[in-house]
Amino acid sequence: MNGMASDHNTSSQEEYLPHYLQKEDPFASKLSREADIVAGFYLTVIGILSTLGNGYVIFMSSKRKKKLRPAEIMTVNLAVCDLGISVVGKPFSIISFFSHRWVFGWMGCRWYGWAGFFFGCASLITMTAVSLDRYLKICHLSYGTWLKRHHAFICLAIIWAYATFWATVPFAGVGSYAPEPFGTSCTLDWWLAQASVAGQAFVLSILFFCLLFPTAVIVFSYVKIILKVKSSTKEVAHYDTRIQNSHILEMKLTKVAMLICAGFLIAWIPYAVVSVWSAFGQPDSVPIQFSVVPTLLAKSAAMYNPIIYQVIDCKFACCRSGGLKTLQKKSSLKKSR
């Protein structure tokens, strides 16, 4: 009887094997060669645009680094994260897609998975900090005026430590990094949740601390900001020009932050949904051809932010130039009178 029970336990533990243990070569591409070439070109374009765009943002910010506000320091940190994943991570996947297989072995897979998760987590926590900064600036002016540049740098240290901790936890034996089902990219081993209770605890911890909780803080902050702005727009109109200009600048930074967060979440939520389904749904129920689309969409998130910066800056510059023309007309009328 004991032998039968032990055999039953063993068979239940071996009931599910993740995709990378079911075949001899987990790094062989499961897509067609044409699909891999298309994905490789797509990532190449995304990588070039992201590198140039985020590099430009960092370069321009470095010229006025002593004048950067705390929220602007955070957005520069976001550009650093996006540039990091573009330079450190994307070449691995681009080469693998064009090679029709992952060519860097298990060490390269773990490095790529760590880098992607590290910079992605740092990006989301940075946006969480930005949303809190915007919330305090708009909704609680007394706290907002207390926040200074050195607080922003302390926050940056916390962000990088937080991302380092969660990205490195899998190397302590709690979790792992593994190849994606389509074979030419690597990520967190979401499939551990199918194998054991410890794997489920690991995946749930990652989901809560690195996705759900930060996203909840971001949504709460911007909902409160929208409600506050609706109720205070008329009040600001009665203030003097200096206060109005300061309010316009704060709202510009808030719009940038809201658009960046929206772009990031739109890019990453489909990937998160597929990952959660892979972890807790029916094993291998996500078609391989379908699983690659959210992955490619998530990899494009680093490209959006420089575009958002430029659109908002151009719009703000146009409004500012229009305001200057109005002031010049008023001063010329006063002089003629």
C-alpha positions as MATLAB code, in Angstrom:
seq = 'MNGMASDHNTSSQEEYLPHYLQKEDPFASKLSREADIVAGFYLTVIGILSTLGNGYVIFMSSKRKKKLRPAEIMTVNLAVCDLGISVVGKPFSIISFFSHRWVFGWMGCRWYGWAGFFFGCASLITMTAVSLDRYLKICHLSYGTWLKRHHAFICLAIIWAYATFWATVPFAGVGSYAPEPFGTSCTLDWWLAQASVAGQAFVLSILFFCLLFPTAVIVFSYVKIILKVKSSTKEVAHYDTRIQNSHILEMKLTKVAMLICAGFLIAWIPYAVVSVWSAFGQPDSVPIQFSVVPTLLAKSAAMYNPIIYQVIDCKFACCRSGGLKTLQKKSSLKKSR';
ca = [
       0.000    0.000    0.000;
       2.782    2.393    0.905;
       4.499    1.591   -2.364;
       1.301    2.275   -4.298;
       0.864    5.618   -2.475;
       4.426    6.688   -3.213;
       3.969    5.726   -6.879;
       0.775    7.793   -7.001;
       2.542   10.841   -5.486;
       5.403   10.507   -7.932;
       3.052   10.262  -10.878;
       1.085   13.312   -9.686;
       4.289   15.349   -9.417;
       5.345   14.244  -12.887;
       1.864   14.741  -14.333;
       2.828   18.080  -15.836;
       6.104   18.787  -17.593;
       6.768   22.328  -18.817;
       7.277   22.770  -22.542;
      11.052   23.164  -22.203;
      11.342   19.674  -20.652;
       9.036   17.910  -23.081;
      11.454   18.102  -26.012;
      15.165   17.526  -26.356;
      15.842   20.994  -27.773;
      13.837   23.693  -25.918;
      15.556   26.478  -27.887;
      14.476   25.390  -31.371;
      11.978   27.837  -32.862;
       8.396   26.586  -32.996;
       7.491   29.249  -35.572;
       8.022   29.177  -39.297;
      11.233   30.692  -40.621;
       9.244   33.441  -42.343;
       7.518   34.371  -39.063;
      10.882   34.511  -37.298;
      12.299   36.819  -39.985;
       9.295   39.153  -39.716;
       9.633   39.226  -35.903;
      13.368   39.877  -36.241;
      12.812   42.866  -38.545;
      10.080   44.176  -36.240;
      12.343   44.017  -33.185;
      15.202   45.588  -35.138;
      13.068   48.610  -36.012;
      11.744   48.832  -32.432;
      15.266   48.535  -31.024;
      16.722   51.249  -33.275;
      13.872   53.699  -32.623;
      13.947   53.013  -28.899;
      17.727   53.438  -28.666;
      17.746   56.681  -30.638;
      14.671   58.109  -28.925;
      15.626   57.324  -25.344;
      19.249   58.277  -26.006;
      18.033   61.648  -27.258;
      15.861   62.156  -24.159;
      18.799   61.367  -21.860;
      21.160   63.599  -23.863;
      18.798   66.587  -23.829;
      18.067   66.110  -20.134;
      21.776   66.017  -19.332;
      22.103   69.539  -20.715;
      19.759   70.882  -18.045;
      20.377   68.310  -15.347;
      20.610   70.945  -12.583;
      17.173   72.315  -13.459;
      15.299   69.018  -13.649;
      12.278   68.717  -11.365;
      11.752   65.502   -9.342;
       9.144   64.225  -11.833;
      11.503   64.946  -14.734;
      14.310   63.071  -12.975;
      11.969   60.088  -12.760;
      11.100   60.256  -16.459;
      14.836   60.338  -17.264;
      15.207   57.202  -15.154;
      12.425   55.657  -17.206;
      14.356   56.496  -20.375;
      17.441   54.823  -18.840;
      15.391   51.662  -18.217;
      14.059   51.656  -21.776;
      17.516   52.270  -23.206;
      18.911   49.490  -21.033;
      16.499   46.844  -22.303;
      17.009   48.053  -25.884;
      20.801   47.836  -25.709;
      21.227   44.863  -23.360;
      18.239   42.677  -24.195;
      16.914   43.185  -27.709;
      20.093   42.122  -29.599;
      19.761   38.636  -28.051;
      16.212   38.143  -29.302;
      16.888   39.776  -32.697;
      19.824   37.450  -33.418;
      17.788   34.446  -32.244;
      14.787   35.259  -34.426;
      16.996   35.622  -37.488;
      18.815   32.388  -36.540;
      15.483   30.540  -36.185;
      16.488   29.362  -32.685;
      17.823   30.664  -29.367;
      21.589   30.545  -29.880;
      22.874   31.622  -26.441;
      22.138   28.517  -24.369;
      20.837   28.348  -20.822;
      23.267   30.954  -19.438;
      22.218   33.450  -22.078;
      18.572   32.571  -21.477;
      18.845   33.294  -17.765;
      20.735   36.538  -18.416;
      18.182   37.705  -20.973;
      15.281   36.801  -18.683;
      16.907   38.622  -15.780;
      17.616   41.762  -17.836;
      14.095   41.897  -19.265;
      12.448   41.459  -15.890;
      14.887   43.822  -14.141;
      14.380   46.755  -16.521;
      10.652   46.066  -16.863;
      10.162   46.030  -13.091;
      12.279   49.175  -12.695;
      10.150   50.914  -15.360;
       6.862   50.059  -13.665;
       8.079   51.051  -10.182;
       9.455   54.296  -11.630;
       6.024   55.060  -13.097;
       4.486   54.240   -9.729;
       6.787   56.776   -8.066;
       5.955   59.355  -10.757;
       2.226   58.839  -10.231;
       2.647   59.338   -6.474;
       4.693   62.489   -7.096;
       1.956   63.831   -9.386;
      -0.707   62.893   -6.818;
       1.084   64.758   -4.028;
       1.813   67.775   -6.238;
      -1.769   68.138   -7.453;
      -3.883   66.856   -4.559;
      -1.771   67.649   -1.481;
       0.145   70.862   -2.080;
       1.774   70.903    1.359;
       3.380   67.507    0.721;
       4.119   68.416   -2.869;
       6.202   71.446   -1.930;
       8.135   69.285    0.533;
       9.393   66.956   -2.235;
      12.821   68.073   -3.446;
      15.485   66.799   -5.836;
      17.374   64.821   -3.207;
      14.158   62.943   -2.385;
      13.948   61.948   -6.045;
      17.479   60.502   -5.942;
      16.660   58.570   -2.758;
      13.590   57.226   -4.560;
      15.762   56.159   -7.502;
      18.009   54.158   -5.180;
      14.934   52.406   -3.729;
      13.591   51.667   -7.228;
      16.826   50.044   -8.422;
      17.156   48.049   -5.195;
      13.551   46.849   -5.488;
      14.007   45.773   -9.115;
      17.332   44.076   -8.336;
      15.792   42.105   -5.478;
      12.831   40.732   -7.422;
      14.850   40.030  -10.568;
      17.504   38.152   -8.582;
      15.116   36.122   -6.391;
      14.795   33.339   -9.039;
      18.558   32.715   -8.828;
      18.143   31.851   -5.143;
      16.274   28.683   -6.092;
      12.813   30.103   -5.487;
      12.004   30.496   -9.175;
      13.769   30.394  -12.493;
      14.039   31.816  -16.005;
      13.075   29.639  -18.951;
      12.569   29.780  -22.733;
       9.256   30.993  -24.123;
       7.024   28.357  -25.764;
       8.035   29.591  -29.235;
      11.712   28.997  -28.369;
      13.501   32.205  -29.449;
      13.119   34.279  -26.274;
      13.275   33.776  -22.510;
      11.239   34.997  -19.557;
      10.273   34.146  -15.983;
       9.382   30.497  -15.510;
       5.617   31.007  -15.148;
       5.128   27.252  -15.631;
       6.487   26.531  -12.136;
       2.997   27.295  -10.838;
       1.787   24.105  -12.571;
       4.401   21.984  -10.807;
       4.310   22.810   -7.083;
       2.841   24.965   -4.327;
       6.192   26.741   -3.954;
       6.043   27.622   -7.650;
       2.547   29.031   -7.200;
       3.715   31.141   -4.247;
       6.624   32.470   -6.312;
       4.440   33.414   -9.287;
       1.765   35.013   -7.086;
       4.411   37.067   -5.250;
       5.841   38.315   -8.547;
       2.382   39.192   -9.851;
       1.388   41.090   -6.718;
       4.581   43.019   -5.935;
       5.719   43.652   -9.509;
       2.402   44.160  -11.339;
      -0.862   44.333   -9.408;
       0.183   46.551   -6.492;
       2.122   49.114   -8.610;
      -0.721   49.236  -11.153;
      -3.280   49.790   -8.389;
      -1.218   52.711   -7.017;
      -0.955   54.242  -10.504;
      -4.700   53.950  -11.169;
      -5.574   55.352   -7.728;
      -3.211   58.314   -8.170;
      -4.484   59.374  -11.576;
      -8.151   58.893  -10.713;
      -7.660   61.213   -7.724;
      -5.770   63.682   -9.919;
      -8.552   63.779  -12.520;
     -11.165   64.408   -9.840;
      -9.027   67.116   -8.242;
      -8.341   68.882  -11.550;
     -12.041   68.974  -12.413;
     -12.849   70.639   -9.097;
      -9.953   73.116   -9.060;
      -9.733   74.367  -12.667;
     -11.962   77.363  -11.984;
     -10.050   78.252   -8.821;
      -6.705   78.419  -10.635;
      -8.134   80.876  -13.171;
      -8.395   83.534  -10.426;
      -4.704   83.292   -9.468;
      -1.920   85.478  -10.834;
       0.088   84.612  -13.935;
       3.001   82.996  -12.076;
       0.737   80.521  -10.283;
      -1.132   79.801  -13.521;
       2.151   79.083  -15.357;
       3.289   76.788  -12.556;
      -0.041   74.973  -12.702;
       0.270   74.583  -16.497;
       3.751   73.087  -16.120;
       2.580   70.657  -13.425;
      -0.326   69.597  -15.625;
       2.055   69.096  -18.558;
       4.202   66.763  -16.461;
       1.054   64.985  -15.285;
      -0.142   64.447  -18.871;
       3.246   63.036  -19.825;
       3.164   60.654  -16.849;
      -0.412   59.526  -17.561;
       0.311   58.812  -21.227;
       3.528   56.952  -20.395;
       1.729   54.757  -17.850;
      -1.135   54.109  -20.259;
       1.272   53.128  -23.055;
       3.257   50.850  -20.740;
       0.191   49.072  -19.366;
      -1.413   48.667  -22.799;
       1.807   47.071  -24.046;
       2.326   44.775  -21.059;
      -1.180   43.735  -19.936;
      -1.745   41.256  -22.828;
       1.588   39.615  -21.987;
       0.651   39.513  -18.292;
      -2.702   37.898  -19.106;
      -1.060   35.202  -21.254;
       1.566   34.594  -18.541;
      -1.064   34.232  -15.808;
      -3.057   31.852  -17.990;
       0.085   29.806  -18.648;
       0.735   29.676  -14.904;
      -2.733   28.853  -13.598;
      -4.818   27.821  -16.624;
      -4.843   24.587  -18.564;
      -1.272   23.456  -19.308;
      -0.098   24.357  -22.810;
      -3.556   25.690  -23.685;
      -2.153   28.921  -25.173;
      -1.318   28.354  -28.855;
       2.349   28.976  -29.620;
       1.547   31.267  -32.566;
      -0.689   33.329  -30.271;
       1.832   33.564  -27.409;
       4.424   35.378  -29.525;
       2.148   38.378  -30.269;
       1.873   39.682  -26.659;
       5.625   39.174  -26.263;
       6.402   41.351  -29.295;
       3.870   43.966  -28.156;
       5.485   44.148  -24.717;
       8.925   44.588  -26.280;
       7.650   47.681  -28.126;
       6.864   49.567  -24.884;
      10.327   51.153  -24.781;
       9.649   52.942  -28.072;
       6.531   54.859  -26.986;
       7.944   57.117  -24.293;
      10.242   59.348  -26.420;
       7.321   59.894  -28.827;
       5.097   60.944  -25.933;
       7.788   63.338  -24.651;
       8.094   65.031  -28.041;
       4.343   65.311  -28.710;
       3.646   66.874  -25.322;
       6.698   69.163  -25.566;
       5.671   70.417  -29.014;
       2.109   71.015  -27.850;
       3.351   72.785  -24.723;
       5.766   74.917  -26.765;
       2.965   75.944  -29.142;
       0.719   76.921  -26.249;
       3.571   78.780  -24.622;
       4.429   80.645  -27.836;
       0.755   81.532  -28.260;
       0.697   82.889  -24.724;
       3.814   84.946  -25.394;
       2.251   86.450  -28.519;
      -0.820   87.416  -26.514;
       1.338   89.079  -23.850;
       3.311   90.931  -26.523;
       0.091   92.231  -28.075;
      -1.123   93.423  -24.676;
       2.160   95.209  -23.935;
       2.145   96.893  -27.370;
      -1.407   98.111  -26.793;
      -0.377   99.552  -23.411;
       2.564  101.362  -25.005;
       0.403  102.810  -27.801;
      -2.119  104.025  -25.242;
];
